[in-house]
Coordinates of N, CA and C in Angstrom, one line a residue:
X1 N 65.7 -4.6 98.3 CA 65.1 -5.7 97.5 C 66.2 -6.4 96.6
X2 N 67.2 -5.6 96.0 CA 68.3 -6.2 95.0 C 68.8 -7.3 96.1
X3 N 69.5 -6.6 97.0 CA 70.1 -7.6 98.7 C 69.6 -9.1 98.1
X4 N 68.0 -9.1 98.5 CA 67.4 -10.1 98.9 C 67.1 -11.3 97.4
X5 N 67.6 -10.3 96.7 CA 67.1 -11.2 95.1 C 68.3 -12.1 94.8
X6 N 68.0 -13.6 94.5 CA 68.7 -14.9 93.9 C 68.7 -14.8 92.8
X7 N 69.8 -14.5 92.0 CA 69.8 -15.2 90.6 C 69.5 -16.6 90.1
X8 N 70.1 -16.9 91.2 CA 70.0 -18.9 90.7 C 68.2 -19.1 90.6
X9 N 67.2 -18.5 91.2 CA 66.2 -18.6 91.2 C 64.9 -17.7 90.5
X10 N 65.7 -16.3 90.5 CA 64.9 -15.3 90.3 C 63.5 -15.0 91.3
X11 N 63.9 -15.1 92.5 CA 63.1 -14.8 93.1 C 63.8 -13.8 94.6
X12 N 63.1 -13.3 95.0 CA 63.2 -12.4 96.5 C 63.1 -13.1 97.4
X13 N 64.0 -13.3 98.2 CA 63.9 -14.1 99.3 C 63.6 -13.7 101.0
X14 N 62.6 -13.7 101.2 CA 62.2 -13.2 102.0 C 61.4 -13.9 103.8
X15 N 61.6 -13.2 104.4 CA 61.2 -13.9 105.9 C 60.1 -14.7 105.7
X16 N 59.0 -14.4 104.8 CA 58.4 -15.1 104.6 C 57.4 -16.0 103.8
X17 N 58.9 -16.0 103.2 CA 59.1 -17.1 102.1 C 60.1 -16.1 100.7
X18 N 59.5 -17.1 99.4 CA 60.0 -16.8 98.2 C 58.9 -16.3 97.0
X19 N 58.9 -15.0 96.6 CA 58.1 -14.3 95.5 C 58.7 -13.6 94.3
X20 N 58.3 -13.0 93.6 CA 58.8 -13.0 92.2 C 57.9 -11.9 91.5
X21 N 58.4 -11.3 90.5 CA 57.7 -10.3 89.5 C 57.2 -10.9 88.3
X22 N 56.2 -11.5 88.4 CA 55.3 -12.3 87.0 C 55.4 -11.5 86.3
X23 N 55.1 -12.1 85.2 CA 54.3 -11.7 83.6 C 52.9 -10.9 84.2
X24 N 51.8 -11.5 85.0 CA 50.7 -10.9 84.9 C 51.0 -9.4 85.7
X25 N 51.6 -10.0 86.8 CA 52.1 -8.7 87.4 C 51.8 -7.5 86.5
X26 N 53.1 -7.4 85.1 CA 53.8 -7.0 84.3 C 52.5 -6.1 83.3
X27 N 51.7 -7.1 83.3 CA 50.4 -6.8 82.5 C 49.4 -5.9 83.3
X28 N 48.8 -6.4 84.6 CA 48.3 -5.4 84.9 C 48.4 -4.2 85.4
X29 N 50.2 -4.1 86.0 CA 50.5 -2.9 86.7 C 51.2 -1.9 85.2
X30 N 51.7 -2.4 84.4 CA 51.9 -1.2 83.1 C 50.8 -1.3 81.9
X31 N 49.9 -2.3 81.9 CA 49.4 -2.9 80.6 C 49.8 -2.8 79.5
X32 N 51.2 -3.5 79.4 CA 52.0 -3.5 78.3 C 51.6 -5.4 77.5
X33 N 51.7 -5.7 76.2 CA 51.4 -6.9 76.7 C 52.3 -8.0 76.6
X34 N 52.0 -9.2 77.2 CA 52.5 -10.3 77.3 C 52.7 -11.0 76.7
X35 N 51.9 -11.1 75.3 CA 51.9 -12.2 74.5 C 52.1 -11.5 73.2
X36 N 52.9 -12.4 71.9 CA 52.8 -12.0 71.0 C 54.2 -12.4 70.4
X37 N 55.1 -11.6 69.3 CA 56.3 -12.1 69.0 C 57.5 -11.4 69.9
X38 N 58.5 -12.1 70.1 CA 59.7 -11.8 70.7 C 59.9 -10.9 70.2
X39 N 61.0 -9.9 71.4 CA 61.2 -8.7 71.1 C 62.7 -9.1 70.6
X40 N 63.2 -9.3 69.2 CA 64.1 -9.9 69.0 C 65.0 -8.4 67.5
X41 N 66.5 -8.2 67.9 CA 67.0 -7.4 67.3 C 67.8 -7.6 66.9
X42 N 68.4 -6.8 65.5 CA 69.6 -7.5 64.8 C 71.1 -7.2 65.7
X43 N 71.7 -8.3 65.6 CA 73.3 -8.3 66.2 C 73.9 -8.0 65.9
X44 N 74.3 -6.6 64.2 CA 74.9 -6.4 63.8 C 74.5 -5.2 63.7
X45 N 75.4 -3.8 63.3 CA 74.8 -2.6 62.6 C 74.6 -3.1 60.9
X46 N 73.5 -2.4 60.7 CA 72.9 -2.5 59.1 C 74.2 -1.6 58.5
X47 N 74.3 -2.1 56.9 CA 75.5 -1.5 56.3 C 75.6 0.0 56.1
X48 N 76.6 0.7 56.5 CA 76.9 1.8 56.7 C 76.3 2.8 58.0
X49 N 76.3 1.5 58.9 CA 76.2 2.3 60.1 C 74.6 3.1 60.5
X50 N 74.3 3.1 61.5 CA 72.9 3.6 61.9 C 72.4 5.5 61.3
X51 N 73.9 5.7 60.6 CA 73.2 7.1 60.5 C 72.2 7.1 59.0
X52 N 72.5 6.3 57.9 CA 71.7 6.2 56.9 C 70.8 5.8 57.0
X53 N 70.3 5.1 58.3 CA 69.0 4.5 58.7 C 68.2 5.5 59.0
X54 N 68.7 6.5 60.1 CA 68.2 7.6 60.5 C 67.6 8.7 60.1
X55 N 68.6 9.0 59.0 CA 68.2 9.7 57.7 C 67.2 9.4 57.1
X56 N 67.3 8.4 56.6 CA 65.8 7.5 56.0 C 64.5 7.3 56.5
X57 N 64.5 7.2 57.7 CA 63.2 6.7 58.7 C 63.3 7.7 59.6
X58 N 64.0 8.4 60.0 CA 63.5 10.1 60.8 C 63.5 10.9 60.3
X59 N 63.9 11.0 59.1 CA 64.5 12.2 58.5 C 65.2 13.2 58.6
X60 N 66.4 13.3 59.8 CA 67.2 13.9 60.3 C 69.0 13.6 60.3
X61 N 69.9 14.3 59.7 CA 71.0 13.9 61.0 C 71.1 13.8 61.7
X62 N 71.9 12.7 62.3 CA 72.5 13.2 63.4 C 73.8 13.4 63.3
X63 N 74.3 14.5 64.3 CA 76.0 14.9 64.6 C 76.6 13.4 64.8
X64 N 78.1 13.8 63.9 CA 79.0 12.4 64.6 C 80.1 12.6 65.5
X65 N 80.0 14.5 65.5 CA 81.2 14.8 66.2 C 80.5 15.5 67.3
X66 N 81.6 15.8 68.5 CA 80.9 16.7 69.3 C 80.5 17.9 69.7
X67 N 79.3 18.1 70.4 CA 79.0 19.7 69.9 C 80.1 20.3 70.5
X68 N 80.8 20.2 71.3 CA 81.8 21.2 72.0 C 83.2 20.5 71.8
X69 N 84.0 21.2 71.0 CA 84.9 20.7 70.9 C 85.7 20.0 71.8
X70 N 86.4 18.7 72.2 CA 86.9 18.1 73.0 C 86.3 18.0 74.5
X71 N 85.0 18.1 74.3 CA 84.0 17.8 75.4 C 83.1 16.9 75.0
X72 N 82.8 15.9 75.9 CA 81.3 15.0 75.9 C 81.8 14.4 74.7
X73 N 80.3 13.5 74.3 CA 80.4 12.9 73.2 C 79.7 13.1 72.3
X74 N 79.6 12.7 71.0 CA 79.0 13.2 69.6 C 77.5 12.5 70.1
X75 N 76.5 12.9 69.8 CA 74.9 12.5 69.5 C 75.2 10.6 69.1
X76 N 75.2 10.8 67.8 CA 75.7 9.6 67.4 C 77.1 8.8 67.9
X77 N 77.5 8.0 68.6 CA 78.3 7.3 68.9 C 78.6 5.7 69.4
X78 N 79.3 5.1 68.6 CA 79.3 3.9 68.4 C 78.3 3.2 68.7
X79 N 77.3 3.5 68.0 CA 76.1 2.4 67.7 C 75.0 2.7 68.5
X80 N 75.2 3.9 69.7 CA 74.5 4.4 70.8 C 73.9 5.5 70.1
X81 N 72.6 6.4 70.7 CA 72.0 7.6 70.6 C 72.0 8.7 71.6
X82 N 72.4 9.3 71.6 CA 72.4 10.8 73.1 C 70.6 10.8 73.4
X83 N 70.3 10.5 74.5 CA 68.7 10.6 74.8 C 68.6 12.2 75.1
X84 N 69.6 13.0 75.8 CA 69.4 14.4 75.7 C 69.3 15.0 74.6
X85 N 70.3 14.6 73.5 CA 69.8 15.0 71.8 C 68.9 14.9 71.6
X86 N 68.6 13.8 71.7 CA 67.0 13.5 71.1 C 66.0 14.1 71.7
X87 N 65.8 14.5 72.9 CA 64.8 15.0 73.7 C 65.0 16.8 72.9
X88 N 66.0 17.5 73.0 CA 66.5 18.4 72.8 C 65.8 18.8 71.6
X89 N 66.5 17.7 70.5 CA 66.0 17.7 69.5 C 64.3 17.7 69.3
X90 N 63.5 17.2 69.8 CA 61.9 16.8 69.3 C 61.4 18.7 70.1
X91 N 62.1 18.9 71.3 CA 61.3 20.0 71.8 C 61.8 21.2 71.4
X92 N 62.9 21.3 70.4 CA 62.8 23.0 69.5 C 62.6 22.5 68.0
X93 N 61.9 21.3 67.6 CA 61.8 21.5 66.3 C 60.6 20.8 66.1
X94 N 59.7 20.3 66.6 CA 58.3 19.2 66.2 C 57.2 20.5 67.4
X95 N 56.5 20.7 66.0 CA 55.7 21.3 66.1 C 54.2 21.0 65.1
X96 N 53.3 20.1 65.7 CA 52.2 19.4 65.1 C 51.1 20.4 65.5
X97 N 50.1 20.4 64.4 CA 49.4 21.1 63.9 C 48.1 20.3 62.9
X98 N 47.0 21.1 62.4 CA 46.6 19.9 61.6 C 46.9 20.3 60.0
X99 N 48.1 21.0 60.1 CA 48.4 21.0 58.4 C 49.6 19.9 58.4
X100 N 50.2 19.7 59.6 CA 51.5 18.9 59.5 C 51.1 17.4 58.6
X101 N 52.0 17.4 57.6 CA 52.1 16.2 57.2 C 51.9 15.2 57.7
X102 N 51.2 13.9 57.5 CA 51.0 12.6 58.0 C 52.6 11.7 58.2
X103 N 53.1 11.7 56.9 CA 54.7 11.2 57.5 C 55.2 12.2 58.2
X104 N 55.6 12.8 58.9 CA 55.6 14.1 59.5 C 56.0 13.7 60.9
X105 N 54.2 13.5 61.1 CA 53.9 12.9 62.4 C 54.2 11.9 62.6
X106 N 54.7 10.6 61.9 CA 54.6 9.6 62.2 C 56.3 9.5 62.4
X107 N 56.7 10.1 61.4 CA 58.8 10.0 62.4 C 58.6 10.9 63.4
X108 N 57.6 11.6 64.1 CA 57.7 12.3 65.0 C 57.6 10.9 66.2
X109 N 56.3 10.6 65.9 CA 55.9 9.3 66.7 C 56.8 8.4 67.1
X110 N 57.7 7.9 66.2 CA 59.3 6.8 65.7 C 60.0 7.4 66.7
X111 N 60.3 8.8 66.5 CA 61.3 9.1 67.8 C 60.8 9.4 69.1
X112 N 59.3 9.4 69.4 CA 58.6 9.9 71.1 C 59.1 7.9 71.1
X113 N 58.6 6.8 70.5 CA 59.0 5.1 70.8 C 60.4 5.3 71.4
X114 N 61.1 5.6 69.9 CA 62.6 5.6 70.3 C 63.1 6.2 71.9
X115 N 62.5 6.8 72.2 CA 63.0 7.9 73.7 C 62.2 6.9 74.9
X116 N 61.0 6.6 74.7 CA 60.4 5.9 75.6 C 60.9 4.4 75.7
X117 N 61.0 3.7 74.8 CA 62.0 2.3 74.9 C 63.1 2.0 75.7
X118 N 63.9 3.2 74.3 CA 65.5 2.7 74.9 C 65.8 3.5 75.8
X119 N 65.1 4.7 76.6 CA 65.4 5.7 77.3 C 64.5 5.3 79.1
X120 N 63.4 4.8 78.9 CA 62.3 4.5 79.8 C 62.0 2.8 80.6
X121 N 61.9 2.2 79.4 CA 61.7 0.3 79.2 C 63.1 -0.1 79.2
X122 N 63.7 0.3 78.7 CA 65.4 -0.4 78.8 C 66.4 0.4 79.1
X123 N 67.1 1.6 79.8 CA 67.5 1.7 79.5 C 68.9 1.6 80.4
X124 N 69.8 2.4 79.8 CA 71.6 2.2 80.3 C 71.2 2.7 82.1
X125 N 72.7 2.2 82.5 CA 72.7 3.1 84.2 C 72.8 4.3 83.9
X126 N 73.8 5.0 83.3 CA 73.7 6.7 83.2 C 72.0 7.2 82.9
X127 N 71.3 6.4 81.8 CA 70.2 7.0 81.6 C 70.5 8.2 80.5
X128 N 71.4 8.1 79.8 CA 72.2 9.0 78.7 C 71.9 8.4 77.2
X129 N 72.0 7.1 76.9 CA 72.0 6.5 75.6 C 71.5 5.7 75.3
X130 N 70.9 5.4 74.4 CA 69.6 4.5 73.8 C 70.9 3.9 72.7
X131 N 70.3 2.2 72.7 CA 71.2 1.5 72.1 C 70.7 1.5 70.7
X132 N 71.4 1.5 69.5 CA 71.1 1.2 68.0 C 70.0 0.3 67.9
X133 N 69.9 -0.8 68.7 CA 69.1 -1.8 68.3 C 67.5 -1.5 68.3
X134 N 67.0 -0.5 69.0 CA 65.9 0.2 69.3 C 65.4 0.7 68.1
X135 N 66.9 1.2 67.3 CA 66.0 2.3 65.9 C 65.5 1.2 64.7
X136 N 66.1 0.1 64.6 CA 65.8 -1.0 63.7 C 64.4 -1.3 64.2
X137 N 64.0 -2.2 64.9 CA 63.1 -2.0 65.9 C 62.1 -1.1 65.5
X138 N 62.2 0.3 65.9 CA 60.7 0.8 66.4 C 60.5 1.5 64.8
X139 N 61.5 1.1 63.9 CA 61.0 2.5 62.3 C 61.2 1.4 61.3
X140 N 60.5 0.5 61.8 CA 60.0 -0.7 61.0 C 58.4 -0.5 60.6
X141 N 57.8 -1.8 60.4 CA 56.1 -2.0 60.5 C 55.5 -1.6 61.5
X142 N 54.6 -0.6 61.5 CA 53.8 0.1 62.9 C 53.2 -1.5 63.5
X143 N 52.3 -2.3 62.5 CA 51.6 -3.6 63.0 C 52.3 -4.4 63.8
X144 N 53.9 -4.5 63.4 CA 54.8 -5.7 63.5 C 55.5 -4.6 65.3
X145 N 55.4 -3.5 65.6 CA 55.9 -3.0 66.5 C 54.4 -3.3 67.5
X146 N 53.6 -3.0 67.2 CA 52.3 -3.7 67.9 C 52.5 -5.1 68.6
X147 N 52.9 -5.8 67.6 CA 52.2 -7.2 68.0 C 53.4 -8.0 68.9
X148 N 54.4 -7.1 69.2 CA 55.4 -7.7 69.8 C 55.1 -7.7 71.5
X149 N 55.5 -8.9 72.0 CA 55.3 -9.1 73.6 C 56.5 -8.7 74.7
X150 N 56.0 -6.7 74.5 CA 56.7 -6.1 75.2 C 57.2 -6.2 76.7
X151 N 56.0 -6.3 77.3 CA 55.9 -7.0 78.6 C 57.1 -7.8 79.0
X152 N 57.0 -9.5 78.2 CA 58.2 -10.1 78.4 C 59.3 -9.8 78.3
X153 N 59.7 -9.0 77.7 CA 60.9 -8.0 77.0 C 61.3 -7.3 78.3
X154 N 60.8 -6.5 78.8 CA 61.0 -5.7 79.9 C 60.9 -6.6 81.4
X155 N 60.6 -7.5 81.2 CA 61.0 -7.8 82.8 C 61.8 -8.7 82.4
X156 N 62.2 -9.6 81.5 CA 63.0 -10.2 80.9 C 64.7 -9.3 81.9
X157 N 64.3 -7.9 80.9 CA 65.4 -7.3 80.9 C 65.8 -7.1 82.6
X158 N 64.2 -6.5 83.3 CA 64.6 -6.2 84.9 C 65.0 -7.3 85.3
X159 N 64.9 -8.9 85.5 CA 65.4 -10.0 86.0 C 66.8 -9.8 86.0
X160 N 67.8 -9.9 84.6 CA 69.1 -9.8 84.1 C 69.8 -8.4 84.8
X161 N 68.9 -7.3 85.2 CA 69.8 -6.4 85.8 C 69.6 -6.3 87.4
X162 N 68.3 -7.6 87.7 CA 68.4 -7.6 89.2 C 69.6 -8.7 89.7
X163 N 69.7 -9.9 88.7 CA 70.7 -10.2 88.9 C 72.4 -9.6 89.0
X164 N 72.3 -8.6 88.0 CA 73.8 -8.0 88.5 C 73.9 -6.8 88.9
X165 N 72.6 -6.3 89.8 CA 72.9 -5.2 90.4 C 73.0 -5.9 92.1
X166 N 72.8 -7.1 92.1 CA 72.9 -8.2 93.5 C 73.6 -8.2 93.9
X167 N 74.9 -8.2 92.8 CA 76.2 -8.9 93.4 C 77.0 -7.9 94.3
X168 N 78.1 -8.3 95.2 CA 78.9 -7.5 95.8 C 79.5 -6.5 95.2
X169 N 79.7 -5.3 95.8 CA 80.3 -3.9 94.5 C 79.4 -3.4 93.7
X170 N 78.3 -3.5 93.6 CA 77.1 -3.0 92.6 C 76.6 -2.0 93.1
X171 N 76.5 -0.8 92.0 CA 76.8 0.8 93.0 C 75.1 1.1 91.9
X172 N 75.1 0.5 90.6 CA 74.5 1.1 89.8 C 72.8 0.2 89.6
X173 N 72.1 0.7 89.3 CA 71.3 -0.4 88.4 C 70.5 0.3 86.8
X174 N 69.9 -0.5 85.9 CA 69.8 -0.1 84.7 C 67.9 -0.7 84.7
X175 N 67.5 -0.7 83.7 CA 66.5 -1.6 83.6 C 65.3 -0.3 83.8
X176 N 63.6 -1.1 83.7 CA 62.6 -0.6 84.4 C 62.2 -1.1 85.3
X177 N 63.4 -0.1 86.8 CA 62.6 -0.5 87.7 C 62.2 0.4 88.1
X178 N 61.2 1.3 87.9 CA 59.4 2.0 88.4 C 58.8 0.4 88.5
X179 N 58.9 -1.0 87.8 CA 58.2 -1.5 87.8 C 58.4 -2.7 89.0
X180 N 59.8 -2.9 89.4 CA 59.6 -3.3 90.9 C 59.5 -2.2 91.7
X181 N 59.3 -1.0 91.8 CA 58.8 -0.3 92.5 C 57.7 -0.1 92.8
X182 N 57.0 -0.1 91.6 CA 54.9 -0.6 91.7 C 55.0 -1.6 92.6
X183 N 55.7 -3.2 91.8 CA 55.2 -4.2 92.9 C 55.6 -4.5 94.4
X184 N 56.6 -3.6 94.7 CA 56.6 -3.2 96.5 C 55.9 -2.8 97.0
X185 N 55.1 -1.6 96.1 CA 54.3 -0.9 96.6 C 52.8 -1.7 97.0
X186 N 52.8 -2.5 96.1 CA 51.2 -3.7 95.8 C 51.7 -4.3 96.9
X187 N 52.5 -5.1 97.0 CA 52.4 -6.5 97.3 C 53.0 -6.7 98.9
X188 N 54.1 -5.2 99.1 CA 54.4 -5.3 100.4 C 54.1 -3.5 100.8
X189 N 52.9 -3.8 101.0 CA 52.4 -2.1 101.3 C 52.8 -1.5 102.6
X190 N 54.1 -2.2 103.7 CA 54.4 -1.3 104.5 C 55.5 -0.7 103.8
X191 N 55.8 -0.4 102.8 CA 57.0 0.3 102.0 C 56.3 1.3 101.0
X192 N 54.7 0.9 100.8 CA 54.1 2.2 99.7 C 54.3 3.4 101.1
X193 N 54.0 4.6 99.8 CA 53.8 5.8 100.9 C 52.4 5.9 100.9
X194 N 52.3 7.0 101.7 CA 50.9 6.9 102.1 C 50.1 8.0 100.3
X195 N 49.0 7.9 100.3 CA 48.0 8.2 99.2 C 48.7 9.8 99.5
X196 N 48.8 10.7 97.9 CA 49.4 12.0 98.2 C 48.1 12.7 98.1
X197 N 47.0 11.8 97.5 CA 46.1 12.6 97.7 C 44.4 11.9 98.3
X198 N 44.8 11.7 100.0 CA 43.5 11.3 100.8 C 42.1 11.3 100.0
X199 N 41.9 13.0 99.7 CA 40.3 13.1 99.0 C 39.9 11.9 98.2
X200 N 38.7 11.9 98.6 CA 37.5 11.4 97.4 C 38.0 11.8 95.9
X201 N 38.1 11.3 95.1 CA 38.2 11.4 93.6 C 36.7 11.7 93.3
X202 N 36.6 12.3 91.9 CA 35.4 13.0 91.5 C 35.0 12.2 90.5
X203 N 34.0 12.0 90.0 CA 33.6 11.4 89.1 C 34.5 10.9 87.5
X204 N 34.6 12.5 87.2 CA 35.5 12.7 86.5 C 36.8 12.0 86.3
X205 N 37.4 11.7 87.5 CA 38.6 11.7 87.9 C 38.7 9.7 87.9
X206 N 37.5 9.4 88.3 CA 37.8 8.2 88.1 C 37.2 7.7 87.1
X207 N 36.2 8.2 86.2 CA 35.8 7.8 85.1 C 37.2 7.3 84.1
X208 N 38.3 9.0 84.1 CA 39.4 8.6 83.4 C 40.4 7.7 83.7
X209 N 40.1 7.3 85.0 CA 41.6 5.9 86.0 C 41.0 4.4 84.8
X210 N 39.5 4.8 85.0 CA 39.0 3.4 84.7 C 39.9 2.4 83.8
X211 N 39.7 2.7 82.4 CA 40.7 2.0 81.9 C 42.1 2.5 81.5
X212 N 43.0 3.0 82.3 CA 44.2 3.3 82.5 C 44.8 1.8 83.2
X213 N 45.8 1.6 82.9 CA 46.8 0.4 84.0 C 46.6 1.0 85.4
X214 N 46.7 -0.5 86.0 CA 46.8 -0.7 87.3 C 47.6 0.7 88.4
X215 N 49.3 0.4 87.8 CA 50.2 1.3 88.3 C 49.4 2.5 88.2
X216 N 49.2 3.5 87.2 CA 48.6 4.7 86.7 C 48.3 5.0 88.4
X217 N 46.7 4.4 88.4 CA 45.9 4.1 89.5 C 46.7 4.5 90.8

């Protein structure tokens, strides 16, 4: 599919004819939404660097050096986050309960966004580091993290990485694509695989699909 994709157009060019990954697409196969304010982030680090932010709105350090000396890189590093830190981190130390504190839960919540954004909806080719701009972003106003039109944001972003994972020499790609992978699967169904599970669904089973997204389904 990358092959077949035009930048100059944003579309797939194909034997029979020219298609494209919409906004509604976007909506019904993740039901993320489409409308609302721009997913728009600051272009600078905030003063003294993202770790006081961190501190403040997760309530944790992070390391700036590396755990193993003269190996890998520090958790925190140039404006980036280690997604295996952070995963690392939430599964030996977040442990919810119903005595846990309400703020508690809620930098817990800040960093499951943070992991799912910059790690899931956007993230690098390695699949290693979540960019700074995420933490401003998601440990802001819960309402104002709501109302933003994620949707466009994310395919926004897959467009810009189908365009440069197109070009000649392109070994890598970045972005969410599970989500041109749903729409291959929809739209040119000799490329889905076959159902992994034939049976009838049970009542149950589809009572809960009901209002789930498309993709889920």
């Amino acid at each position: 599919m990358a092959e077949r994709w035009r930048p100059e157009t944003h579309t797939f060019h194909l034997p029979e004819g020219e298609m494209t990954i919409t906004l509604k697409d976007v909506a019904i196969l993740t039901g993320m939404p489409i409308s609302g304010d721009a997913v728009i982030g600051p272009q600078t680090k905030p003063e003294g660097g993202w770790g006081p932010l961190i501190r403040d709105r997760l309530g944790f350090d992070m390391p700036t050096t590396t755990p193993i000396q003269g190996r890998g890189h520090p958790p925190l590093n140039a404006g980036q986050v280690s997604v295996p830190w952070l995963v690392s981190h939430i599964q030996q130390e977040v442990v919810i309960n119903d005595e846990t504190p309400e703020e508690q839960v809620e930098r817990y919540a800040r960093i499951y966004l943070i992991g799912l954004v910059g790690g899931f909806l956007f993230p690098d080719k390695s699949n290693r580091w979540i960019q700074g701009i995420w933490l401003e972003l998601l440990t802001g106003d819960w309402d104002a993290i709501g109302q933003k039109s994620w949707g466009s944001a994310v395919l926004a972003g897959l467009y810009r990485e189908l365009c440069t994972c197109s070009k000649v020499g392109a070994k890598q790609a970045g972005a969410a694509m599970f989500i041109l992978q749903l729409w291959v699967w929809e739209h040119l169904p000799m490329f889905a695989p076959a159902d992994p599970r034939p049976y009838r669904r049970n009542d149950d089973e589809l009572n809960f699909l009901q209002n789930l997204p498309y993709g889920v389904k």
